[in-house]
Coordinates of C-alpha atoms in Angstrom, one line a residue:
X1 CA 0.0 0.0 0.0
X2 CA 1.6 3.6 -0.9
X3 CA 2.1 5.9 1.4
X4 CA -0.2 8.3 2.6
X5 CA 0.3 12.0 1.1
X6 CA 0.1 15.5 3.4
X7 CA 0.7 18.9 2.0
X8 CA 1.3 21.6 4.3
X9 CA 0.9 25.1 2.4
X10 CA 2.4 27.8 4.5
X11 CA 2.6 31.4 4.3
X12 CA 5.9 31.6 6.8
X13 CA 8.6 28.6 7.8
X14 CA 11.9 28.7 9.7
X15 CA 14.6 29.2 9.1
X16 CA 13.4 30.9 6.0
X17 CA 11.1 33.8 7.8
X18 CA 11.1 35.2 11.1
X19 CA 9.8 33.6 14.5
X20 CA 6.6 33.1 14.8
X21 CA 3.4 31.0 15.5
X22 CA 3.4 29.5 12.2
X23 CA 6.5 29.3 11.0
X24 CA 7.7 27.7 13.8
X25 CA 4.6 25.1 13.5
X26 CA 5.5 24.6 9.9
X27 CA 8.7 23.7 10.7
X28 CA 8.2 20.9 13.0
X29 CA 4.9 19.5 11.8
X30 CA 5.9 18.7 8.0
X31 CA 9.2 16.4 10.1
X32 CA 6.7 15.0 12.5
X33 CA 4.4 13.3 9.4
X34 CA 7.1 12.3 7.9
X35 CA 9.0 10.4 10.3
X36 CA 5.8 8.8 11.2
X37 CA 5.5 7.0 8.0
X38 CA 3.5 9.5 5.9
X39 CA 4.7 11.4 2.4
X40 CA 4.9 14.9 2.8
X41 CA 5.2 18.0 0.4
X42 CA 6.1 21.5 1.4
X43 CA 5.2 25.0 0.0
X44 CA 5.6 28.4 0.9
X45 CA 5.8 32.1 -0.8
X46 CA 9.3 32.8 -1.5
X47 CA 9.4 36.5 0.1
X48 CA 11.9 38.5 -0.8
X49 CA 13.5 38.6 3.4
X50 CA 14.6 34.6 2.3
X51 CA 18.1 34.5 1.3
X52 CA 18.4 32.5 -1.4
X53 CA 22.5 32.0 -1.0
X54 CA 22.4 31.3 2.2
X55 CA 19.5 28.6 2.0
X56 CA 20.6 27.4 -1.3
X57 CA 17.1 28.0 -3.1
X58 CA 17.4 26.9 -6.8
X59 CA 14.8 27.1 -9.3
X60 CA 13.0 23.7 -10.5
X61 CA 12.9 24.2 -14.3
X62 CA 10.2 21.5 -15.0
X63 CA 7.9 23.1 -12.5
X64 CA 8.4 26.3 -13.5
X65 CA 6.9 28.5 -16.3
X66 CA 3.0 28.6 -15.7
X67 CA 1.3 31.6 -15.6
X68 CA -1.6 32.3 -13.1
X69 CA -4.3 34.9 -13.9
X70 CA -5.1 37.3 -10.9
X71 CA -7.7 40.2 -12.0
X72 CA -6.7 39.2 -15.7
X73 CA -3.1 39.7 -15.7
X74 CA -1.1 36.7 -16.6
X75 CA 1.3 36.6 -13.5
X76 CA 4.5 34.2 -14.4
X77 CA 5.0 31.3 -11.4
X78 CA 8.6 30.4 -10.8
X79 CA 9.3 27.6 -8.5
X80 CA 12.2 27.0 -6.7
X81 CA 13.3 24.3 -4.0
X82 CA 15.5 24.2 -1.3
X83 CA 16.8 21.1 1.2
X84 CA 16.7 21.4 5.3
X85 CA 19.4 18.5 5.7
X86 CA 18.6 17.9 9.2
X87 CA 14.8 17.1 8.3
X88 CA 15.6 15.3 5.4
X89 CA 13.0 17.2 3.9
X90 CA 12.4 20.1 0.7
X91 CA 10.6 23.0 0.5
X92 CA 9.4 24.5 -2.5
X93 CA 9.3 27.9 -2.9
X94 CA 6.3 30.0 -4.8
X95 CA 7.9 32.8 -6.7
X96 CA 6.9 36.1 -9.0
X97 CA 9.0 39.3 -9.0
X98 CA 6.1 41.7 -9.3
X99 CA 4.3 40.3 -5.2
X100 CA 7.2 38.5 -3.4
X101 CA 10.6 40.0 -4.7
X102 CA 10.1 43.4 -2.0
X103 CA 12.3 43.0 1.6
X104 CA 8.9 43.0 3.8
X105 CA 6.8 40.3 3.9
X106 CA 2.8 42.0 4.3
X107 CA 3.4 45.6 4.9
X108 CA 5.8 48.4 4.5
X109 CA 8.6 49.9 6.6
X110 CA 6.4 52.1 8.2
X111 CA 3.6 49.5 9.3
X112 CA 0.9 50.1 6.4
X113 CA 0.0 46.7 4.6
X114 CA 0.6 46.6 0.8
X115 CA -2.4 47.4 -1.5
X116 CA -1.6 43.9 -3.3
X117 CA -1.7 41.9 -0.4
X118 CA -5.2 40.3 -1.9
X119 CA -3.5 40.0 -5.5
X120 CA -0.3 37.9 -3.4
X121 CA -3.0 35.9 -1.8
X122 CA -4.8 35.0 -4.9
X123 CA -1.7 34.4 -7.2
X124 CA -0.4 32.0 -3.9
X125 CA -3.6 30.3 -3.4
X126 CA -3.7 29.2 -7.4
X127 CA -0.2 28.9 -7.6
X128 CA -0.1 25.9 -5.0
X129 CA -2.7 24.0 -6.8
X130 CA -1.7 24.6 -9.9
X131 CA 2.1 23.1 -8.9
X132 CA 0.5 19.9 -6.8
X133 CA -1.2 19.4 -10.5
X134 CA 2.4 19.7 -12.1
X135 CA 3.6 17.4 -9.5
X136 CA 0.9 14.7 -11.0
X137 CA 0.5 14.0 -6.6
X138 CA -2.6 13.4 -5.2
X139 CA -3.0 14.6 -1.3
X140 CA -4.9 12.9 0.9
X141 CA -4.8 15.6 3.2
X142 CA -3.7 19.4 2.6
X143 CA -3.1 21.2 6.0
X144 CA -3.1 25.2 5.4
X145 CA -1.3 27.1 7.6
X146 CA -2.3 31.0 8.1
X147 CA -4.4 33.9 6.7
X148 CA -2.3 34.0 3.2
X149 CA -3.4 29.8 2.4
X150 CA -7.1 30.7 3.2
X151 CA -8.4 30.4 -0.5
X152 CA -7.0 26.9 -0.8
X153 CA -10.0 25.5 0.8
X154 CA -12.6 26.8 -1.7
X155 CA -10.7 26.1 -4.4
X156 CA -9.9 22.6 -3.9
X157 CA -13.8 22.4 -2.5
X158 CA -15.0 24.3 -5.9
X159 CA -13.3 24.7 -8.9
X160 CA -11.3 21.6 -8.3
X161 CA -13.6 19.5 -6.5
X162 CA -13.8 17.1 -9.6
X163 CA -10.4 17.1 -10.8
X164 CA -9.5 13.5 -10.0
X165 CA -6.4 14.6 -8.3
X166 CA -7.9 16.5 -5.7
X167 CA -11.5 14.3 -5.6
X168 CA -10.7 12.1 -2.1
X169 CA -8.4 15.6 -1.1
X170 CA -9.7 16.5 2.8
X171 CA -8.7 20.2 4.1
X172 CA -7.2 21.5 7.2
X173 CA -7.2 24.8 8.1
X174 CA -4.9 26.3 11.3
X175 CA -6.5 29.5 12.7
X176 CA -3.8 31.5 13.7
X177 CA -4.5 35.2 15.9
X178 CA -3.7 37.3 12.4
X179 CA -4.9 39.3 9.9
X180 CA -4.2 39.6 6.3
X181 CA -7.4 41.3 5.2
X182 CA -6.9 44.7 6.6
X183 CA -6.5 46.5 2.9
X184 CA -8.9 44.2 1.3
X185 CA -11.7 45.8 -0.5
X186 CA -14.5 43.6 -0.5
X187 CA -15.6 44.0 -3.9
X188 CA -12.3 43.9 -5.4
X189 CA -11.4 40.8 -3.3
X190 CA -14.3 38.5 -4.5
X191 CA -13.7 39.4 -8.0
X192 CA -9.9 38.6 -8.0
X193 CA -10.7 35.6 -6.1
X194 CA -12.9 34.1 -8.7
X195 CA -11.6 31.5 -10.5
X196 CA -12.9 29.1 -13.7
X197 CA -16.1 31.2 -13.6
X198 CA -16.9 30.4 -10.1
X199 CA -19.2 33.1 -9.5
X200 CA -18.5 35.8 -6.1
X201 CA -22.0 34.3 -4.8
X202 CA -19.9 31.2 -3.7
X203 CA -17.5 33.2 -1.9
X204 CA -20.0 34.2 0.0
X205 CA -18.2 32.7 3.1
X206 CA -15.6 34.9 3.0
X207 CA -18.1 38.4 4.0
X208 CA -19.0 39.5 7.0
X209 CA -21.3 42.5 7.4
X210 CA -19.2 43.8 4.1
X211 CA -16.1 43.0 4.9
X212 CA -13.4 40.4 4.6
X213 CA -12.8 37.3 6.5
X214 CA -10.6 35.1 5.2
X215 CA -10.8 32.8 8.4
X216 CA -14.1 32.8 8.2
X217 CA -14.1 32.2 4.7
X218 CA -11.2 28.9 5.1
X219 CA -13.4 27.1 7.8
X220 CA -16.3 27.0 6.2
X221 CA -14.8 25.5 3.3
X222 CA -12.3 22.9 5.7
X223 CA -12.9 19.8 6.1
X224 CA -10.8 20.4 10.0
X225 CA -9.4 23.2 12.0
X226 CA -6.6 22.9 14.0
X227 CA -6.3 26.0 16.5
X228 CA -2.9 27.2 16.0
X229 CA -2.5 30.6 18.4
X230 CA -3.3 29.8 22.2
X231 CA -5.4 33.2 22.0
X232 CA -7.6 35.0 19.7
X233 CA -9.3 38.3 19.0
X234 CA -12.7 38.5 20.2
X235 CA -13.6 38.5 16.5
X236 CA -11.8 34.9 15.5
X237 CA -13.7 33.4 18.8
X238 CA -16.8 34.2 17.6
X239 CA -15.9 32.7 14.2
X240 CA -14.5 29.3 15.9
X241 CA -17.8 29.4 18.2
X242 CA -20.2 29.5 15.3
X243 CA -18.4 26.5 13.1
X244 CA -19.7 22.8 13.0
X245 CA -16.0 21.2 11.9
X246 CA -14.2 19.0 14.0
X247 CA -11.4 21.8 15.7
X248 CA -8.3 20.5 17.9
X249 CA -5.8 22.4 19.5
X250 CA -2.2 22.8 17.6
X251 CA -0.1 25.3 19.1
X252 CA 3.2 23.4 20.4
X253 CA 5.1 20.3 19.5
X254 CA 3.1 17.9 22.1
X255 CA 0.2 18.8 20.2
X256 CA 1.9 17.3 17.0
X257 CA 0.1 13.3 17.6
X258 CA -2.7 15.0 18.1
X259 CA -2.5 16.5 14.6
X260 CA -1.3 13.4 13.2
X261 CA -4.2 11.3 14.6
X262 CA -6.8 13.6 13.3
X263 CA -5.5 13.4 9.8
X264 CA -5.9 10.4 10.1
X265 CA -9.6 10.6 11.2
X266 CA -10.6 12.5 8.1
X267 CA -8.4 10.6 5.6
X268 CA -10.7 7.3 7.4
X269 CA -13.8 9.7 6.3
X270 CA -12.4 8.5 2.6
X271 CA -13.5 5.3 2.9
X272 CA -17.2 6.0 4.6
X273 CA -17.7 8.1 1.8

């Protein structure tokens, strides 16, 4: 029998971005599956903060070259891939000069987020299916890590949802205590967001009294929700109040089994179904 597959998409990873919630979490969860037996893929933004020298990033030639459409600009996708020796694991790298090649990561030196955020979040979100396709690998699980993933979940659940490679695909969301949405215009949002004439009605999810909410938006579309700050915003408690999906705690490396054994909960779902 082949070995169960898990991607983690991730907007931050060490050693490539700074401490944090996340990226510490995406470091250690990705090692944990795979020394437990399962097959794992990796893939972040390559922000322009990564040093590519020292990290050794190189560009993957047969993944590279697609173009993704955000707002109906053709945006080129460049992959690249580096190795974390002591995990004997890769990562791959999502890359476009025009959203990731600037030093910051979400806003500017002086605080203000970048008016593009929702154009790096769209071109990300496609990107990272578009590349599993290229890969020709079928997840059994993909586990999305932070605001900047949050699309993932409706596309896989929508415009995807009958591509054979993502058909038995269950979703995992981790709610972490921070925004992206903050220069989001609503309007503007749903209609870069739209993909394969998908129509804004179905993002629906992703509103709240006209606004964004990209968690909001993520868990509805999830199949799971792993809590991955240990606190929130009154805002995000009210949104992890309301939902009816299955949500485990996930904040620290002793929660890591607990991770592992609800994967393995909702890959069993596979088979009921």
């Amino acid at each position: 029998m082949s070995k169960k597959k898990v991607l983690i998409v991730t907007q931050e990873m060490e050693p490539y971005t700074v401490a944090s919630e996340i990226a510490a979490m995406a470091r250690k969860l990705p090692q944990h599956i795979q020394e437990n037996g399962l097959e794992i893929r990796v893939l972040m933004p390559r922000f322009g903060s990564i040093n590519e020298r020292r990290h050794r990033l190189h560009e993957v030639v047969r993944l590279s070259g697609m173009n993704i459409i955000v707002d109906d600009d053709d945006y080129p996708l460049i992959i690249k891939v580096a190795s974390l020796q002591e995990a004997r694991m890769q990562v791959y790298f999502l890359d476009n000069d025009d959203f990731f090649r600037r030093k910051s990561v979400f806003v500017d030196d002086s605080g203000v987020p970048f008016d593009d955020n929702a154009d790096r979040a769209v071109f990300f979100c496609k990107g990272v299916i578009e590349t599993v396709k290229k890969f020709g690998w079928p997840p059994d699980v993909v586990h999305c890590l932070g605001p900047m993933t949050s699309l993932i979940p409706f596309y896989l659940k929508s415009a995807y949802k009958s591509d054979p490679l993502f058909q038995n695909t269950k979703v995992v969301y981790s709610v972490y205590n921070e925004a992206l949405e903050d220069s989001f215009n609503l309007e503007t949002f749903l209609a870069k967001a739209g993909i394969n004439n998908i129509s804004a009605e179905e993002l629906a999810a992703y509103e709240t009294d006209g606004a964004v909410t990209l968690h909001k938006g993520a868990i509805a579309f999830a199949d799971g929700v792993v809590k991955g700050s240990h606190s929130y915003s009154e805002d995000i408690q009210a949104i992890l109040a309301q939902t009816d999906k299955p949500v485990i705690n996930g904040q620290s490396p002793e929660d890591l089994p607990e991770i592992m054994e609800f994967y393995q909960t909702l890959m069993g779902q596979i088979v009921a179904e």
